[in-house]
Coordinates of C-alpha atoms in Angstrom, one line a residue:
M1 CA 119.8 110.5 63.8
I2 CA 121.6 113.3 65.5
K3 CA 123.6 116.1 63.5
Q4 CA 126.4 116.5 65.6
F5 CA 128.3 119.8 63.9
A6 CA 132.6 119.5 65.1
L7 CA 132.9 121.5 67.9
K8 CA 135.6 124.8 67.8
P9 CA 137.0 124.8 70.9
L10 CA 136.7 127.9 71.7
G11 CA 137.0 130.2 75.2
A12 CA 136.6 128.7 77.7
S13 CA 137.1 125.9 75.9
L14 CA 133.7 125.2 76.4
A15 CA 133.1 121.4 75.5
L16 CA 136.5 119.9 74.8
V17 CA 138.5 121.1 77.4
L18 CA 135.3 120.9 80.1
A19 CA 134.0 117.7 78.6
C20 CA 137.1 115.8 78.7
G21 CA 139.3 117.7 81.8
S22 CA 142.7 118.5 79.5
A23 CA 143.9 121.5 78.6
V24 CA 145.8 121.4 75.7
A25 CA 148.3 123.8 74.6
A26 CA 147.7 124.5 71.4
E27 CA 143.8 124.6 70.8
R28 CA 144.4 123.6 67.4
D29 CA 140.9 124.8 64.7
V30 CA 139.6 122.1 62.8
E31 CA 138.7 123.2 59.4
G32 CA 136.1 124.8 57.9
F33 CA 133.2 127.8 59.5
H34 CA 133.3 127.6 63.2
G35 CA 131.9 130.3 65.8
Y36 CA 130.2 130.7 69.0
V37 CA 127.1 132.7 70.0
R38 CA 125.8 134.2 73.4
A39 CA 122.7 136.1 73.3
G40 CA 119.3 137.5 74.8
V41 CA 116.9 139.7 76.7
G42 CA 115.9 139.7 79.9
N43 CA 113.8 142.4 82.4
S44 CA 114.0 143.0 86.0
N45 CA 111.5 142.7 88.8
H46 CA 112.4 146.4 89.5
G47 CA 111.2 147.5 85.6
G48 CA 113.4 148.1 82.5
S49 CA 116.6 145.8 81.3
Q50 CA 117.3 142.5 82.3
S51 CA 119.7 143.2 85.8
C52 CA 122.6 140.8 86.6
Y53 CA 123.9 139.5 89.9
G54 CA 127.4 139.4 90.5
L55 CA 130.2 141.4 93.2
G56 CA 132.3 142.9 90.2
G57 CA 136.4 143.3 91.1
V58 CA 137.7 140.1 90.9
S59 CA 135.1 137.6 91.1
M60 CA 132.9 136.4 89.1
T61 CA 130.1 135.1 88.3
Y62 CA 127.5 131.5 87.9
R63 CA 126.4 132.9 84.8
L64 CA 123.1 130.0 83.3
G65 CA 120.8 133.2 83.3
N66 CA 122.8 135.8 84.8
E67 CA 124.2 137.1 81.3
C68 CA 123.8 140.9 80.3
D69 CA 125.5 141.4 77.6
S70 CA 126.7 139.7 74.1
F71 CA 129.2 138.1 72.0
T72 CA 129.9 136.5 69.3
E73 CA 133.1 135.2 67.2
L74 CA 133.1 133.6 63.9
G75 CA 136.1 132.1 62.2
Y76 CA 136.7 129.7 59.4
T77 CA 140.2 127.2 59.4
K78 CA 141.4 126.1 56.1
E79 CA 144.7 123.8 54.7
V80 CA 146.8 126.1 52.6
A81 CA 149.5 124.4 51.6
K82 CA 150.9 120.8 51.8
A83 CA 154.0 119.4 51.3
D84 CA 155.1 116.2 49.5
N85 CA 156.6 114.6 52.9
G86 CA 153.1 115.9 54.3
V87 CA 154.0 118.9 56.4
S88 CA 150.5 120.5 56.2
F89 CA 149.8 124.9 56.4
V90 CA 147.1 125.7 57.7
A91 CA 145.9 129.4 57.6
T92 CA 142.3 130.5 60.6
V93 CA 140.9 134.1 61.0
W94 CA 138.0 135.2 63.1
A95 CA 136.5 138.0 64.2
T96 CA 134.3 139.0 67.5
A97 CA 132.0 141.7 68.2
Y98 CA 130.7 142.3 72.1
K99 CA 128.2 144.6 73.7
N100 CA 127.5 145.4 77.0
S101 CA 124.0 145.1 76.3
S102 CA 121.5 142.9 74.9
D103 CA 122.2 144.5 71.5
F104 CA 125.7 143.9 69.4
G105 CA 124.4 145.1 65.9
D106 CA 126.2 148.4 66.4
A107 CA 129.6 146.4 68.3
D108 CA 132.9 146.9 66.4
L109 CA 134.0 143.4 64.8
E110 CA 138.2 142.7 66.1
V111 CA 140.1 140.6 64.6
T112 CA 140.9 137.8 67.1
K113 CA 142.5 135.3 65.3
A114 CA 145.2 135.8 62.2
Y115 CA 147.6 133.6 61.9
V116 CA 149.4 130.3 60.3
E117 CA 150.2 126.6 60.9
A118 CA 152.7 124.5 60.1
R119 CA 152.3 120.9 61.4
N120 CA 153.5 118.0 61.2
L121 CA 157.0 119.2 61.0
P122 CA 159.7 116.0 61.1
F123 CA 162.2 118.2 63.3
L124 CA 159.5 118.8 66.0
K125 CA 158.7 115.4 65.8
G126 CA 155.4 116.1 64.4
G127 CA 154.9 119.0 66.4
T128 CA 153.8 122.4 65.3
A129 CA 155.0 126.4 65.0
W130 CA 153.2 129.3 63.3
A131 CA 152.7 132.5 63.7
G132 CA 150.4 135.7 64.2
K133 CA 147.5 136.3 66.3
R134 CA 145.8 133.7 68.3
H135 CA 144.1 132.0 71.2
Y136 CA 146.2 129.8 73.0
L137 CA 146.1 128.1 75.7
R138 CA 142.4 129.1 77.3
P139 CA 140.1 127.3 79.3
D140 CA 137.6 127.5 81.3
I141 CA 135.2 127.3 84.4
H142 CA 132.4 127.5 82.1
I143 CA 129.7 127.8 84.7
L144 CA 131.4 131.1 85.8
D145 CA 133.0 132.6 82.3
L146 CA 136.0 132.0 84.5
Q147 CA 139.0 131.2 81.6
Y148 CA 141.1 130.6 85.2
I149 CA 144.3 131.0 81.9
N150 CA 144.0 132.9 79.0
M151 CA 148.1 132.6 76.9
N152 CA 146.0 134.8 73.4
G153 CA 148.1 137.0 71.7
T154 CA 150.2 137.9 69.2
G155 CA 153.2 135.8 69.4
A156 CA 155.4 132.5 67.6
G157 CA 156.3 129.0 69.2
I158 CA 156.6 125.8 68.8
D159 CA 153.5 123.4 69.9
R160 CA 153.5 119.8 71.6
F161 CA 157.0 118.4 70.9
P162 CA 157.5 115.3 72.0
L163 CA 159.7 115.4 75.7
G164 CA 160.0 113.2 78.4
P165 CA 156.2 111.2 79.1
G166 CA 155.4 114.4 78.9
K167 CA 155.2 117.2 75.2
I168 CA 156.3 120.7 75.8
S169 CA 155.1 124.7 73.7
Y170 CA 157.0 127.4 74.1
A171 CA 155.5 130.6 72.9
F172 CA 157.1 134.3 72.4
F173 CA 154.1 136.8 72.5
K174 CA 154.1 141.4 72.8
D175 CA 151.7 142.4 74.3
N176 CA 150.5 145.3 73.5
D177 CA 147.2 146.2 75.1
L178 CA 148.3 149.2 77.0
N179 CA 150.6 151.3 77.8
N180 CA 149.3 155.4 79.6
T181 CA 151.9 158.1 80.2
D182 CA 151.1 161.8 82.3
P183 CA 151.4 164.8 79.0
V184 CA 153.3 166.9 81.9
T185 CA 155.6 164.3 83.3
G186 CA 156.1 161.8 80.4
R187 CA 155.8 159.6 83.2
V188 CA 154.2 156.1 83.3
T189 CA 150.5 156.2 84.8
D190 CA 149.4 152.4 83.7
S191 CA 150.9 150.0 81.4
T192 CA 150.4 146.0 79.9
S193 CA 153.1 146.7 77.5
A194 CA 155.5 144.1 77.6
T195 CA 157.1 141.1 76.2
R196 CA 156.1 137.5 77.5
Q197 CA 157.3 133.9 77.7
N198 CA 154.8 131.1 78.2
I199 CA 156.7 127.6 78.5
L200 CA 154.0 124.4 79.5
Y201 CA 154.1 120.8 79.7
E202 CA 151.8 119.0 78.9
D203 CA 150.1 115.1 79.3
L204 CA 152.7 114.4 81.9
P205 CA 151.1 110.9 83.6
V206 CA 150.8 111.1 87.3
N207 CA 148.6 108.4 88.2
T208 CA 146.0 106.1 86.6
N209 CA 143.8 108.8 84.4
G210 CA 145.3 111.4 85.4
T211 CA 147.8 113.8 83.8
I212 CA 149.3 116.9 85.0
D213 CA 150.6 120.0 83.1
L214 CA 151.9 123.2 83.9
A215 CA 152.4 126.3 82.5
A216 CA 153.7 128.8 83.2
S217 CA 154.8 133.3 82.3
I218 CA 157.7 135.4 82.0
I219 CA 156.2 138.6 81.9
T220 CA 159.5 141.5 81.8
A221 CA 158.3 145.3 81.4
E222 CA 158.5 147.7 78.1
G223 CA 160.6 150.2 78.8
Q224 CA 162.9 151.6 80.6
D225 CA 160.6 153.7 83.3
K226 CA 161.4 152.6 86.9
T227 CA 158.2 152.8 87.8
T228 CA 157.3 149.6 85.7
H229 CA 158.1 145.9 87.0
D230 CA 158.7 142.6 85.7
G231 CA 157.1 139.0 86.8
W232 CA 155.7 136.1 85.9
Q233 CA 153.0 133.4 86.6
L234 CA 153.1 129.4 87.4
S235 CA 150.1 126.9 87.0
M236 CA 149.2 123.5 87.9
F237 CA 146.3 121.1 86.4
H238 CA 145.5 117.9 87.5
H239 CA 143.4 116.5 85.4
Q240 CA 140.9 112.9 86.2
K241 CA 139.6 111.0 83.2
N242 CA 137.1 107.8 84.0
L243 CA 135.6 108.9 87.5
P244 CA 132.8 107.3 88.3
G245 CA 129.0 108.5 86.8
N246 CA 130.8 109.5 83.1
G247 CA 133.0 112.3 85.4
T248 CA 136.1 114.5 85.2
N249 CA 137.6 116.8 87.6
K250 CA 140.0 119.2 87.2
F251 CA 141.9 120.7 90.0
G252 CA 144.6 123.7 89.4
L253 CA 146.3 125.5 91.6
Q254 CA 148.0 129.1 90.6
Y255 CA 150.2 131.5 91.4
G256 CA 151.8 134.5 90.4
V257 CA 153.4 138.2 90.9
G258 CA 153.5 141.9 89.6
P259 CA 151.8 141.8 86.4
G260 CA 151.9 138.1 86.8
T261 CA 149.1 137.6 88.9
G262 CA 146.9 139.3 85.6
I263 CA 146.0 142.1 87.7
G264 CA 144.7 145.3 85.3
G265 CA 145.1 143.0 82.0
A266 CA 142.4 142.7 79.8
C267 CA 139.3 141.5 81.6
C268 CA 138.2 139.1 83.5
S269 CA 140.6 137.3 86.1
R270 CA 142.5 135.7 84.2
M271 CA 146.0 134.8 84.5
G272 CA 148.8 134.0 81.7
P273 CA 148.8 137.5 79.9
S274 CA 150.5 141.0 81.2
G275 CA 148.2 142.5 83.9
S276 CA 149.3 145.8 84.8
T277 CA 153.0 146.2 84.9
L278 CA 152.7 148.8 88.0
L279 CA 152.6 146.4 89.8
G280 CA 155.9 144.9 92.2
S281 CA 156.7 141.9 93.6
D282 CA 153.8 143.5 96.6
Y283 CA 151.5 142.2 95.0
T284 CA 150.6 139.0 94.5
R285 CA 147.7 136.3 93.4
V286 CA 148.1 132.5 94.8
R287 CA 144.2 130.2 93.1
V288 CA 142.7 126.9 94.4
F289 CA 140.1 125.1 92.6
D290 CA 138.0 122.0 92.0
E291 CA 135.9 121.6 89.6
I292 CA 134.0 118.0 88.7
F293 CA 131.8 116.8 85.8
L294 CA 129.4 114.0 85.7
Q295 CA 127.3 112.5 83.2
P296 CA 126.0 108.9 85.3
T297 CA 123.1 108.9 82.8
R298 CA 122.0 109.3 79.7
D299 CA 120.1 112.4 81.0
F300 CA 121.4 113.8 83.7
G301 CA 124.2 116.1 83.9
V302 CA 125.9 118.4 86.7
S303 CA 128.7 121.0 87.1
L304 CA 130.2 121.6 89.9
V305 CA 133.0 123.8 91.6
A306 CA 134.7 124.8 94.3
L307 CA 137.3 128.6 94.8
Y308 CA 139.2 130.4 96.5
Q309 CA 141.5 133.0 95.3
R310 CA 143.5 135.6 97.4
D311 CA 144.9 139.3 95.9
K312 CA 147.9 141.1 98.2
N313 CA 147.2 144.6 96.7
G314 CA 151.0 146.4 98.0
A315 CA 149.6 148.8 100.5
N316 CA 146.1 148.1 100.1
G317 CA 146.0 144.8 102.3
S318 CA 144.3 141.9 100.6
T319 CA 141.3 141.2 98.8
T320 CA 139.1 137.4 98.8
W321 CA 137.2 135.9 96.6
A322 CA 135.7 132.3 97.8
T323 CA 132.7 130.5 96.0
I324 CA 130.8 127.0 95.3
G325 CA 127.9 126.3 92.7
G326 CA 127.1 123.5 90.2
R327 CA 125.0 123.3 87.1
P328 CA 122.5 120.0 86.8
S329 CA 121.0 120.0 83.7
Y330 CA 118.2 116.3 83.4
A331 CA 116.6 115.5 80.0
F332 CA 113.2 115.3 79.7
T333 CA 112.8 114.1 76.1
D334 CA 115.7 114.3 73.1
N335 CA 115.3 117.7 72.9
F336 CA 114.1 119.6 75.9
K337 CA 115.5 119.5 79.6
L338 CA 115.1 121.1 82.9
Q339 CA 118.6 123.3 84.4
G340 CA 119.1 125.1 87.4
E341 CA 122.0 127.0 89.0
L342 CA 122.9 127.7 92.4
G343 CA 126.2 129.4 93.8
V344 CA 127.3 131.2 96.2
S345 CA 130.5 133.7 96.5
T346 CA 132.3 135.5 99.3
L347 CA 134.7 138.7 98.5
K348 CA 136.4 140.5 101.3
S349 CA 138.6 143.6 100.4
D350 CA 140.8 145.5 103.4
S351 CA 140.2 148.5 101.9
T352 CA 136.0 148.4 102.4
P353 CA 134.4 146.7 104.8
G354 CA 132.6 144.1 105.9
T355 CA 132.5 140.6 104.0
A356 CA 130.1 141.3 100.5
R357 CA 127.5 137.9 100.2
L358 CA 125.1 136.9 97.0
T359 CA 124.0 133.8 96.6
K360 CA 122.6 133.2 93.2
L361 CA 119.8 130.5 91.7
T362 CA 118.2 130.1 88.1
I363 CA 116.0 127.6 86.7
A364 CA 115.7 127.0 82.6
P365 CA 113.7 124.8 80.4
T366 CA 115.9 124.1 78.0
I367 CA 115.2 123.1 74.2
A368 CA 118.4 121.8 72.8
L369 CA 120.3 120.0 71.1
S370 CA 120.3 116.2 72.4
R371 CA 120.2 115.3 76.0
D372 CA 124.1 115.7 76.7
F373 CA 125.0 118.2 79.2
W374 CA 127.4 120.3 77.0
S375 CA 124.9 119.4 73.7
R376 CA 124.4 122.8 71.7
P377 CA 123.0 124.9 70.6
E378 CA 120.6 125.3 73.3
L379 CA 117.5 127.9 73.3
R380 CA 116.0 129.6 76.9
L381 CA 113.3 130.2 79.2
F382 CA 115.2 131.1 82.1
A383 CA 114.3 133.1 86.2
T384 CA 117.3 133.8 87.9
Y385 CA 116.4 135.4 91.8
G386 CA 119.4 137.0 93.6
K387 CA 120.0 137.3 97.3
W388 CA 123.2 139.7 99.0
N389 CA 124.1 141.3 102.5
D390 CA 124.1 144.9 102.8
A391 CA 127.9 145.0 102.0
A392 CA 127.5 143.8 98.7
I393 CA 124.7 146.5 98.4
P394 CA 127.5 149.0 96.5
A395 CA 129.3 146.0 94.4
L396 CA 126.0 144.3 93.0
N397 CA 124.9 147.9 92.4
A398 CA 128.0 148.6 90.6
F399 CA 128.3 145.7 88.7
N400 CA 125.2 145.2 87.4
N401 CA 125.3 147.3 83.7
S402 CA 121.9 149.0 84.2
G403 CA 123.0 150.6 86.8
A404 CA 121.3 150.9 90.7
V405 CA 117.6 149.0 89.8
Y406 CA 117.8 147.5 93.1
G407 CA 118.8 150.2 95.6
N408 CA 119.4 150.0 99.2
D409 CA 117.4 146.4 98.7
T410 CA 118.3 143.1 100.0
S411 CA 117.9 141.0 96.4
G412 CA 115.6 141.0 93.3
F413 CA 114.6 138.9 90.0
S414 CA 114.8 138.8 87.3
Y415 CA 114.0 136.8 83.9
G416 CA 114.0 136.9 80.4
V417 CA 115.1 134.3 76.9
Q418 CA 119.0 133.2 75.9
L419 CA 120.6 131.8 72.6
E420 CA 124.4 129.4 73.6
A421 CA 125.3 127.8 70.8
W422 CA 128.7 126.5 69.1
W423 CA 129.8 125.0 66.2

């Protein structure tokens, strides 16, 4: 009998969001101790530390056997009080450590969650009110490690109030990530400081086993400086369950303006939080993607993705990222899988010549908790091969934590071991 520990809906909403095809507004923290760990070591065929393959900029990478960093987040959730009428007060505290190398022993800890919820409120028809710092709507495309929307922050809100055929949530955040000024003139040189309102409408039934979620961000730049701008984003996600082969499909369409594009924000092409408020309405982002997951047999599972994103960068023209790829997994025994991952990405910018193209292939024998695609922990051996064109050489060398180890070469090979676990 396999003991399956409770899964925490982590960043990337790693298992629950992808496997179920549902973006949950408030990623409800379950009572107990939970966490996520990703770490590994490796080498490249040019010697030295592990090399990773990516085009950088606004793009993301296929992550299996291709992560040169380390990350962990650990936290605890506890019901601290319960009213006679059943209203439950639940507190959550989490800490996170990240390092852009294989050893994060000296990485700084950051508090990423510290908030309290009041659950099952009668006047909200069983909805939830909350205040504090938290993760809020951050589902991802797992094999790309792309949180295509991320509304984390410090604020307050109400979640999942029944309204019509769906549920509505509202949150107010204050983003104070960055507010740099010129020491001589006092003018703002870069800023993501803003107030942010997030409105979500979820679980709107549109077809058999299919629902739509709508997510909007309204961003108001901080201060009176005329160089800062407001922005917004609107996203639509369609979730389809019960496809043949025990499958789910997720289709997303997103559009952002100014700081609503996420450009210049915290990380990783995320939309939802405040990007740079120096970006005006001539900066826009459109993203469309489709992700399908299938587990047609006990032993075989696969995740597939196709994505197109175009950023209009004001006077600098546009940048276009397109990618297609997949990760199949086949279990030979209860605790041994063979995984593979193949991805092809292109990045074209009007400010640089040519179209950068990268192909990445990984094979990873894996020790796992069970045969299921999403079972974790996983202990992996991996071998990764990358192939790119001349136009991608500058981007690939800049992307590598270990430096320009491949010089003017257009291919490389890396190998190593990796752990990924969530509980």
